[in-house]
mmCIF file of C-alpha atoms in Angstrom:
data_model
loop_
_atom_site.group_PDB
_atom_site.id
_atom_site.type_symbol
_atom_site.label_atom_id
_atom_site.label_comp_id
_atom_site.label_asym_id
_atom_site.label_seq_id
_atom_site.Cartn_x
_atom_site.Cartn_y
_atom_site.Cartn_z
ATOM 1 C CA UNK H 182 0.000 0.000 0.000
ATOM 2 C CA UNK H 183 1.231 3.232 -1.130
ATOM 3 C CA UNK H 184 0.962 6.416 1.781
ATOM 4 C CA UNK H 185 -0.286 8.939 0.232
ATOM 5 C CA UNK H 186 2.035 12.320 1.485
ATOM 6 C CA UNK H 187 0.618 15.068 2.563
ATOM 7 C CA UNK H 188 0.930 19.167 2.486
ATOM 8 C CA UNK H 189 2.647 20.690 4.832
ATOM 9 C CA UNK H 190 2.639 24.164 3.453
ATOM 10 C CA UNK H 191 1.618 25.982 0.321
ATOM 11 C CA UNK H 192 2.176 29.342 -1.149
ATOM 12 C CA UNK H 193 -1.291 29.862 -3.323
ATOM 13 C CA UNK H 194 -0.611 29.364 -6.518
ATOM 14 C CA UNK H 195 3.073 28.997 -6.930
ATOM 15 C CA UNK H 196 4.005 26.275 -4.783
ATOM 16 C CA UNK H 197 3.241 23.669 -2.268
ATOM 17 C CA UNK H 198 5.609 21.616 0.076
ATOM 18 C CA UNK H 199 4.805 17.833 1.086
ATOM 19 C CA UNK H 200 5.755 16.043 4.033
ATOM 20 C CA UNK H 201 8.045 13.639 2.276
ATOM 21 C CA UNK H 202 9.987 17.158 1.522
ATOM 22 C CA UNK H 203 9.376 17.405 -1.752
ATOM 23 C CA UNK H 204 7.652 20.170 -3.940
ATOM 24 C CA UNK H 205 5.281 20.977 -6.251
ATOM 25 C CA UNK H 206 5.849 24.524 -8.316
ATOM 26 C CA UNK H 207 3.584 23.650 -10.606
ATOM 27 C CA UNK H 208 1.357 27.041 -11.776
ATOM 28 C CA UNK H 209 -2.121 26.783 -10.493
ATOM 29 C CA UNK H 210 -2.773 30.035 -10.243
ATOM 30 C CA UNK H 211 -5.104 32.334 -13.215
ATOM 31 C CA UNK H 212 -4.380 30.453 -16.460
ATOM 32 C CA UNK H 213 -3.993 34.154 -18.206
ATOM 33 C CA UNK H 214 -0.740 34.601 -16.999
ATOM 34 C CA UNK H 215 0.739 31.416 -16.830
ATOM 35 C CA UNK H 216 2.814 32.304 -20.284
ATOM 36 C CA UNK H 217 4.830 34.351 -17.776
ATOM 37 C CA UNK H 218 6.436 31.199 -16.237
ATOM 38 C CA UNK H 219 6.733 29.183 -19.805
ATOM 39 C CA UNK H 220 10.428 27.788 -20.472
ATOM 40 C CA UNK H 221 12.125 29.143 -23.295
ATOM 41 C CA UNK H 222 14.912 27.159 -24.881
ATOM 42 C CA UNK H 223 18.302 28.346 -26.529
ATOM 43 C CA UNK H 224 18.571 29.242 -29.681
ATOM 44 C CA UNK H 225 22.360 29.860 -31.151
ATOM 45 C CA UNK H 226 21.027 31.139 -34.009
ATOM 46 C CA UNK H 227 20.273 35.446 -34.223
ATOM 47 C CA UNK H 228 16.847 35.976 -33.410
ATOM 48 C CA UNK H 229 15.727 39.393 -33.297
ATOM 49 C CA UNK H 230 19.476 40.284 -32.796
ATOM 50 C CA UNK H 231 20.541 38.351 -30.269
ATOM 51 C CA UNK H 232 21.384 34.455 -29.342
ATOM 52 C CA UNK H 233 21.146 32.375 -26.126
ATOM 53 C CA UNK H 234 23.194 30.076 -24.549
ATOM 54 C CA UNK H 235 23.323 27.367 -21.855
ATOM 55 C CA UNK H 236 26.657 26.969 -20.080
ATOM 56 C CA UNK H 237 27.766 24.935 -17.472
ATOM 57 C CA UNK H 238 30.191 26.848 -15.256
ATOM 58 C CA UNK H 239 33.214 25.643 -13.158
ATOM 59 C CA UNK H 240 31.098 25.065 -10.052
ATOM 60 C CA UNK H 241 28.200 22.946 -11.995
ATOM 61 C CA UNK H 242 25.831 25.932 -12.242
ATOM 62 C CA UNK H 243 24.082 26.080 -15.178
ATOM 63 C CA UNK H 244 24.321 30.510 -17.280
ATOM 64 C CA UNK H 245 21.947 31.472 -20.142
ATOM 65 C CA UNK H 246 24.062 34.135 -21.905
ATOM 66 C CA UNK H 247 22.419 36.133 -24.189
ATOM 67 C CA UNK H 248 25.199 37.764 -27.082
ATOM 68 C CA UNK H 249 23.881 40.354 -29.529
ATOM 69 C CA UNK H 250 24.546 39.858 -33.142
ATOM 70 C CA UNK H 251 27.917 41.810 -34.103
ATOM 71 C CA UNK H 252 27.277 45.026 -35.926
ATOM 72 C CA UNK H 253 29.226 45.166 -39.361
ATOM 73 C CA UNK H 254 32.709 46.553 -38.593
ATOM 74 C CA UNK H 255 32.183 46.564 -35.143
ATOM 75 C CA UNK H 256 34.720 45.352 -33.102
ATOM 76 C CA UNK H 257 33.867 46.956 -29.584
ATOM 77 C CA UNK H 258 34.466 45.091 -25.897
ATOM 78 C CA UNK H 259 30.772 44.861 -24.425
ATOM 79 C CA UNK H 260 29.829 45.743 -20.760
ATOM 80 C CA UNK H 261 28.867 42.223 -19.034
ATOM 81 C CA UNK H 262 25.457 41.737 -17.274
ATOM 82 C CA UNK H 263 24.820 39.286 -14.048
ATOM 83 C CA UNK H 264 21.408 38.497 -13.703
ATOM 84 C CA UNK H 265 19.717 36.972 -10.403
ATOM 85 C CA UNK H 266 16.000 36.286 -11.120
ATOM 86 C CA UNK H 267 13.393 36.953 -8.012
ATOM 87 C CA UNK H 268 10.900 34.524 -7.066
ATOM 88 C CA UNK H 269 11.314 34.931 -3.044
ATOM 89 C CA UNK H 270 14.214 32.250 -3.466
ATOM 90 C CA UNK H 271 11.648 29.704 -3.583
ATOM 91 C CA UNK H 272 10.728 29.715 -7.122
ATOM 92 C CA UNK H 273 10.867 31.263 -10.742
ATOM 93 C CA UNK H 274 13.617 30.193 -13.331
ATOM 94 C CA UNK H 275 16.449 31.998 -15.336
ATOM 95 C CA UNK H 276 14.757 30.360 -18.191
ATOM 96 C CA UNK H 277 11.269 31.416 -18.129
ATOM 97 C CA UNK H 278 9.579 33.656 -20.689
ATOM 98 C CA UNK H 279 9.295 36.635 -18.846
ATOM 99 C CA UNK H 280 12.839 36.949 -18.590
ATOM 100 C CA UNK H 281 13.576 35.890 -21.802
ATOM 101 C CA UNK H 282 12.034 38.920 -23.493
ATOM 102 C CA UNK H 283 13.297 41.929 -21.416
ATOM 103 C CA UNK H 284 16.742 40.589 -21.355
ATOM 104 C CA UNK H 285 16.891 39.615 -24.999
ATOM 105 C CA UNK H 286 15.581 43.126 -25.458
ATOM 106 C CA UNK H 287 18.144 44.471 -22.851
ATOM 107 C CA UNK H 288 20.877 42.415 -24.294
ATOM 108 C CA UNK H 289 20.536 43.977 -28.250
ATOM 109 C CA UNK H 290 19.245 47.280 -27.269
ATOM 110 C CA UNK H 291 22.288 48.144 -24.218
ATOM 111 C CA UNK H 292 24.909 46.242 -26.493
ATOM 112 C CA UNK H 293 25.764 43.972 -23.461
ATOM 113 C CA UNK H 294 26.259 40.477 -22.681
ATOM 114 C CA UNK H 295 23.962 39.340 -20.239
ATOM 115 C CA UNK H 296 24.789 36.148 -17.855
ATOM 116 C CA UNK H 297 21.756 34.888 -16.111
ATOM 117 C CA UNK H 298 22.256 32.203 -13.416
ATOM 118 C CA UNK H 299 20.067 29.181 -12.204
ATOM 119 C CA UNK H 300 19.907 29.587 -8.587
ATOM 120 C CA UNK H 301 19.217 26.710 -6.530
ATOM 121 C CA UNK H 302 15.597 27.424 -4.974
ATOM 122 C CA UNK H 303 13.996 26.704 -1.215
ATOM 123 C CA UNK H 304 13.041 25.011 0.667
ATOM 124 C CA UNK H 305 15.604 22.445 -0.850
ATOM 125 C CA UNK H 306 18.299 25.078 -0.567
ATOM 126 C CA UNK H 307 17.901 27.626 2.006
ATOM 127 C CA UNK H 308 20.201 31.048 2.084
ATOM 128 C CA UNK H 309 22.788 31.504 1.361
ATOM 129 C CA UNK H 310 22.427 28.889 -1.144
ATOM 130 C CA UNK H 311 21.376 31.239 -3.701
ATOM 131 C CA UNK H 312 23.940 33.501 -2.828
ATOM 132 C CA UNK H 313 26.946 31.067 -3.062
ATOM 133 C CA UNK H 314 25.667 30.410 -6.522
ATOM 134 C CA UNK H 315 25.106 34.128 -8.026
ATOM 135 C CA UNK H 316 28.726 34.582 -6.193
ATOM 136 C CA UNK H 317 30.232 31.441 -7.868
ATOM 137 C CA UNK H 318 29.417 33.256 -11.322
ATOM 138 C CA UNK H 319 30.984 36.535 -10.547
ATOM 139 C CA UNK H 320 34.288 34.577 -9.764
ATOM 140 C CA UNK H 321 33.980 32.438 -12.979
ATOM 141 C CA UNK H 322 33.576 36.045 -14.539
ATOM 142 C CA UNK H 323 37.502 36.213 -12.784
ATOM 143 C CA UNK H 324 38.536 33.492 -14.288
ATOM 144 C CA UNK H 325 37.260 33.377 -17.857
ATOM 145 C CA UNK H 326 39.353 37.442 -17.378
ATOM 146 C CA UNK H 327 42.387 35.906 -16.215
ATOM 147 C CA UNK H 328 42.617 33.122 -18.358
ATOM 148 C CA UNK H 329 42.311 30.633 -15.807
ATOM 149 C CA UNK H 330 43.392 27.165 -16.989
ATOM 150 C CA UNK H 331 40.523 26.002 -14.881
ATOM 151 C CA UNK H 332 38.047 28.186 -17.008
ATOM 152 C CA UNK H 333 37.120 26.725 -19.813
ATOM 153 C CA UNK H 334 37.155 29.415 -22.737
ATOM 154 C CA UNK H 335 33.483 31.182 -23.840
ATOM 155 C CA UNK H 336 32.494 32.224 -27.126
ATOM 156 C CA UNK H 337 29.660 33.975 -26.028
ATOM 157 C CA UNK H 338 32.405 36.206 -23.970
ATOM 158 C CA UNK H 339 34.976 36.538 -25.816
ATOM 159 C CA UNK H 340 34.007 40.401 -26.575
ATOM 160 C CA UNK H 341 33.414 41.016 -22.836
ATOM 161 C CA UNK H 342 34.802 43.860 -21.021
ATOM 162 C CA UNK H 343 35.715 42.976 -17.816
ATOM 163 C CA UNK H 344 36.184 46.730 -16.466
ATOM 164 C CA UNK H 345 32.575 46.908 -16.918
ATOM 165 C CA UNK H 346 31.038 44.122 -14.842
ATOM 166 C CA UNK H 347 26.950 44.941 -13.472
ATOM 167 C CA UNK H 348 25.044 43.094 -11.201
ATOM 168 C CA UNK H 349 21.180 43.567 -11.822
ATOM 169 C CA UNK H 350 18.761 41.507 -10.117
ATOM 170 C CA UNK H 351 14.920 41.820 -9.710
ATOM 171 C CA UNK H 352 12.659 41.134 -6.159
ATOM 172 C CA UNK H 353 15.281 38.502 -4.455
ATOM 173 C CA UNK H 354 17.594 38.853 -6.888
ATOM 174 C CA UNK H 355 17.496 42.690 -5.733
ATOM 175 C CA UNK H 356 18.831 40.985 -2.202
ATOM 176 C CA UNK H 357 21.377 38.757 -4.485
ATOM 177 C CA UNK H 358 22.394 42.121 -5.805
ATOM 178 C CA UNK H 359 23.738 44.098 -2.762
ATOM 179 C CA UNK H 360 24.909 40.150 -0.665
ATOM 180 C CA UNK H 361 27.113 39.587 -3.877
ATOM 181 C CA UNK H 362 28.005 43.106 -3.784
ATOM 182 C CA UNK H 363 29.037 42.839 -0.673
ATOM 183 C CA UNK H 364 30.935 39.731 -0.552
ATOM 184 C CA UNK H 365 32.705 41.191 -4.044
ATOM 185 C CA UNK H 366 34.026 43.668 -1.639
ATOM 186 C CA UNK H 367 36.318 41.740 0.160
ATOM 187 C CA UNK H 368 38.051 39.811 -2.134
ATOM 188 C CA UNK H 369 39.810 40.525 -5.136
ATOM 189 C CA UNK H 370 38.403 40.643 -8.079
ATOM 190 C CA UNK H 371 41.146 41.556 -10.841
ATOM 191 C CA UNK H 372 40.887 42.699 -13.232
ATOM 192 C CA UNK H 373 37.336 41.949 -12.827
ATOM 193 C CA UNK H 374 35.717 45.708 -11.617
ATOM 194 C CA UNK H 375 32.327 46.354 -10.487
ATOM 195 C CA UNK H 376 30.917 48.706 -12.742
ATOM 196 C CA UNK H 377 27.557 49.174 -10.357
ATOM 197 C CA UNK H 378 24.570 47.182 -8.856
ATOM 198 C CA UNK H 379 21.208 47.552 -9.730
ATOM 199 C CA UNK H 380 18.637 46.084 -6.825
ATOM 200 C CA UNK H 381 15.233 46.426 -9.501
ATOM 201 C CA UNK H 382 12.519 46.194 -6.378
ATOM 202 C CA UNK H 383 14.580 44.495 -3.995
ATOM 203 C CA UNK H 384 13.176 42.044 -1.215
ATOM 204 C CA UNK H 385 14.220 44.661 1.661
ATOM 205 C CA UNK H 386 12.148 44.347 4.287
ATOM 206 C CA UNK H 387 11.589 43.967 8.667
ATOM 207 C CA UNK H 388 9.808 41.788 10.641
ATOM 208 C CA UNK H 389 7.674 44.784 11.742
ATOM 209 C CA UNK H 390 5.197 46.132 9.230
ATOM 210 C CA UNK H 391 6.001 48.877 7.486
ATOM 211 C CA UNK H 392 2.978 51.423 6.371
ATOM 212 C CA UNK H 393 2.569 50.115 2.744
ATOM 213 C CA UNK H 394 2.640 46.663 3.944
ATOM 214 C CA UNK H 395 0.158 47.733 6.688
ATOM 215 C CA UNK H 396 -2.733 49.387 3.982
ATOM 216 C CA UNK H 397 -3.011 46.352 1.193
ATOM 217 C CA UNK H 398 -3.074 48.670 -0.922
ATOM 218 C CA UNK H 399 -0.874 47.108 -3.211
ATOM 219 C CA UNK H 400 -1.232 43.525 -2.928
ATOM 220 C CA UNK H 401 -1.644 41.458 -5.888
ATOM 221 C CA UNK H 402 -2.279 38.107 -7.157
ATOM 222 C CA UNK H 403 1.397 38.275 -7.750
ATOM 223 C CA UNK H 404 2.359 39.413 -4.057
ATOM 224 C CA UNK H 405 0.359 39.514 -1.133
ATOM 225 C CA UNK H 406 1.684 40.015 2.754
ATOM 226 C CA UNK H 407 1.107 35.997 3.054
ATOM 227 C CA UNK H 408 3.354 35.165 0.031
ATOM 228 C CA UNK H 409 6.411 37.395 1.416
ATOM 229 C CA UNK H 410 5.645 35.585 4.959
ATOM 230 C CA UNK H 411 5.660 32.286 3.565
ATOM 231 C CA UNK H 412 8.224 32.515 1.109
ATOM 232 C CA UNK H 413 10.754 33.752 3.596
ATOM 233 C CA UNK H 414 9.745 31.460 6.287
ATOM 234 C CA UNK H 415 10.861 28.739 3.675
ATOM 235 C CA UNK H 416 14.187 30.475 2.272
ATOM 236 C CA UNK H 417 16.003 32.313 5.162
ATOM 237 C CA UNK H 418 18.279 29.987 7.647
ATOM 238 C CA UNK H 419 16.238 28.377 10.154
ATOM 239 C CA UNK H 420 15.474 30.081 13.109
ATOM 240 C CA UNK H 421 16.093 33.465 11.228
ATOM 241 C CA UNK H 422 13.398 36.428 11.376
ATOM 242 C CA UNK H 423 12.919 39.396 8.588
ATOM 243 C CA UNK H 424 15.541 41.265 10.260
ATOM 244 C CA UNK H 425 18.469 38.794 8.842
ATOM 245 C CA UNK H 426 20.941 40.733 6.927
ATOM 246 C CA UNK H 427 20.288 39.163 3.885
ATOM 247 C CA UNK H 428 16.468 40.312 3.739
ATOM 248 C CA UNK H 429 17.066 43.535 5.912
ATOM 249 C CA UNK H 430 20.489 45.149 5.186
ATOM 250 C CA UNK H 431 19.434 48.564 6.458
ATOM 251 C CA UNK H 432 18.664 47.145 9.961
ATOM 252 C CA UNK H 433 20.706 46.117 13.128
ATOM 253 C CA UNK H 434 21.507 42.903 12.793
ATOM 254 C CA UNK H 435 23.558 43.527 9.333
ATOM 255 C CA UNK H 436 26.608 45.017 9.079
ATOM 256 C CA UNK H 437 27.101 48.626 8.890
ATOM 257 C CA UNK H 438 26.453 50.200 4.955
ATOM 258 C CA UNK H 439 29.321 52.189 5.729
ATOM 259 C CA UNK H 440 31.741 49.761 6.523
ATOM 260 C CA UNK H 441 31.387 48.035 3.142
ATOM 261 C CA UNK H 442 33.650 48.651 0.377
ATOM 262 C CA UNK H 443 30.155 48.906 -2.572
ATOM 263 C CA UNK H 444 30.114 49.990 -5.960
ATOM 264 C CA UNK H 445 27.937 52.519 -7.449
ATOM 265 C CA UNK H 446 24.109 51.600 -6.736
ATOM 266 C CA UNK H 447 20.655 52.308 -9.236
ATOM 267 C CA UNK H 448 17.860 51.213 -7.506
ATOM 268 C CA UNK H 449 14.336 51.139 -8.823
ATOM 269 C CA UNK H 450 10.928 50.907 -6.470
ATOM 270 C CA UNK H 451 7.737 50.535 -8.008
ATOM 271 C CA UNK H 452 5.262 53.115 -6.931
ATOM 272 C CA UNK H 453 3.125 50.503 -6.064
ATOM 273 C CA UNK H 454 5.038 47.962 -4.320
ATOM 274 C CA UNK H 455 3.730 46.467 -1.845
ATOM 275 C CA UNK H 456 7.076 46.733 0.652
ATOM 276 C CA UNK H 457 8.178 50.401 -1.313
ATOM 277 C CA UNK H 458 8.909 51.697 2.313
ATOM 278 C CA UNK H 459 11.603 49.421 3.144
ATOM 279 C CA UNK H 460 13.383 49.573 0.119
ATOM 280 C CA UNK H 461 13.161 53.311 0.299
ATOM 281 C CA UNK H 462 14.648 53.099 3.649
ATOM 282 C CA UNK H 463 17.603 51.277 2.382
ATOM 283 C CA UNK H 464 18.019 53.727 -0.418
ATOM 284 C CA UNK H 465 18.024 56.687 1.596
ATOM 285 C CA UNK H 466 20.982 54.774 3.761
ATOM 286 C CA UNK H 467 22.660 54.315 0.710
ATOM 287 C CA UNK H 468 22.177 57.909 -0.324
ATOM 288 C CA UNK H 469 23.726 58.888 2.779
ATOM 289 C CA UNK H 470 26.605 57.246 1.710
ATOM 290 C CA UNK H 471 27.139 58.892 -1.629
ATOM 291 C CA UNK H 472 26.570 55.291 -3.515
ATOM 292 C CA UNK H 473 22.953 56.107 -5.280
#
């Protein structure tokens, strides 16, 4: 006889944890915008100006890079792009349509190479899983630059300009941002240099409410006050609150902005977020600091 396992937990829509620890992130939320999640494959031929690529790095992640098509006679070095996708580090992939179209777009229409990494995802992997892996890509970034043996050689990168290196990373990835940031800063990353971050609604918040989480006003199908809860509860390190320094970087329990050696910082809040005051709170430290 076969037990049947049961739910422990469930995020509406997105995902839902069994007892057995497994999980199901299969979309069974409003069938309108489930294109939004759809995988999109490779394709190494020019489409629309740019081609996508699948990599496996030195450390076993997996990259998407996305390389626009060479103008005629152009011969330029291209600023790199690190992508961490959002999905509350429990789900969402670096392959799924809705990242496939703004960073195709962003690749051919900034001239850049963009590197987008497949982060391992919670419950299975709790922080700082995803941010060993989004760091593990900035130092293969080192090595393909230094010609490590170890690295093997990219096509994709071989017009890269490595004195131009961004981070850029929406919702969680906005936390992936300014942790690899941070960790970038105490190392060296030669001749590797950190060009600037860009946190694009970042996951900043505290375990108290803050006003805009308090009115509703802006919850969503796509975020509500539960989903942040949950998703959290799942990803942070167990027996960790809001207030960890990966999810709250502005507050106590991190370490000091000022102490950290950061490059130059663009942040962008939605006027309707639903946790805008937090991440305003960490811009305005930033401000304060000369790094926005």
């Amino acid at each position: 006889m076969v037990q049947e396992k049961k739910l422990v937990d469930q995020v509406s829509g997105w995902l839902s944890v069994f007892d057995d620890g497994s999980v199901d992130r299969s979309w069974t939320g409003p069938p309108e915008v489930e294109f939004m999640s759809k995988r999109v494959e490779p394709h190494e031929r020019f489409i629309n100006g740019v081609a996508t690529h699948d990599l496996t790095i030195n450390s076993g992640l997996t990259v998407r890079v996305y390389e626009p098509e060479r103008k005629q006679n152009d011969d330029m070095k291209l600023p790199v792009v690190l992508h961490f996708h959002g999905g509350g580090f429990c789900i969402s992939e670096y392959d799924w349509a809705m990242y496939y179209h703004v960073y195709a777009k962003f690749a051919c229409m900034a001239r850049a190479v963009v590197v987008s990494v497949k982060l391992r995802l919670a419950p299975e992997h709790r922080l700082p899983a995803a941010i060993d892996d989004s760091f593990s890509a900035l130092l293969w970034l080192r090595s393909l630059a230094r010609g490590d043996e170890s690295a093997e050689p990219s096509r994709e990168l071989a017009r890269a300009d490595f004195d131009r290196v961004f981070l850029i990373g929406d919702s969680s990835g906005g936390n992936l941002v300014h942790a690899v940031a941070a960790r970038a800063g105490e190392v060296d990353l030669s001749p590797v240099r950190l060009a600037g971050a860009i946190p694009v609604h970042p996951g900043f918040v505290r375990s108290v409410r803050s006003d805009s989480e308090k009115r509703k006003e802006f919850e969503t199908p796509f975020l509500t006050l539960d989903m942040v809860d949950k998703f959290l509860a799942l990803a942070l390190p167990r027996g960790s609150t809001k207030d960890h320094q990966i999810t709250c970087p502005m507050g106590e329990a991190a370490p000091p902005l000022s102490g950290m050696k950061l490059p130059p910082y663009m942040v962008a809040v939605a006027e309707n977020d639903l946790i805008k005051d937090t991440e305003m709170e960490f811009c305005e430290g930033m401000k304060k600091l000369g790094r926005i």
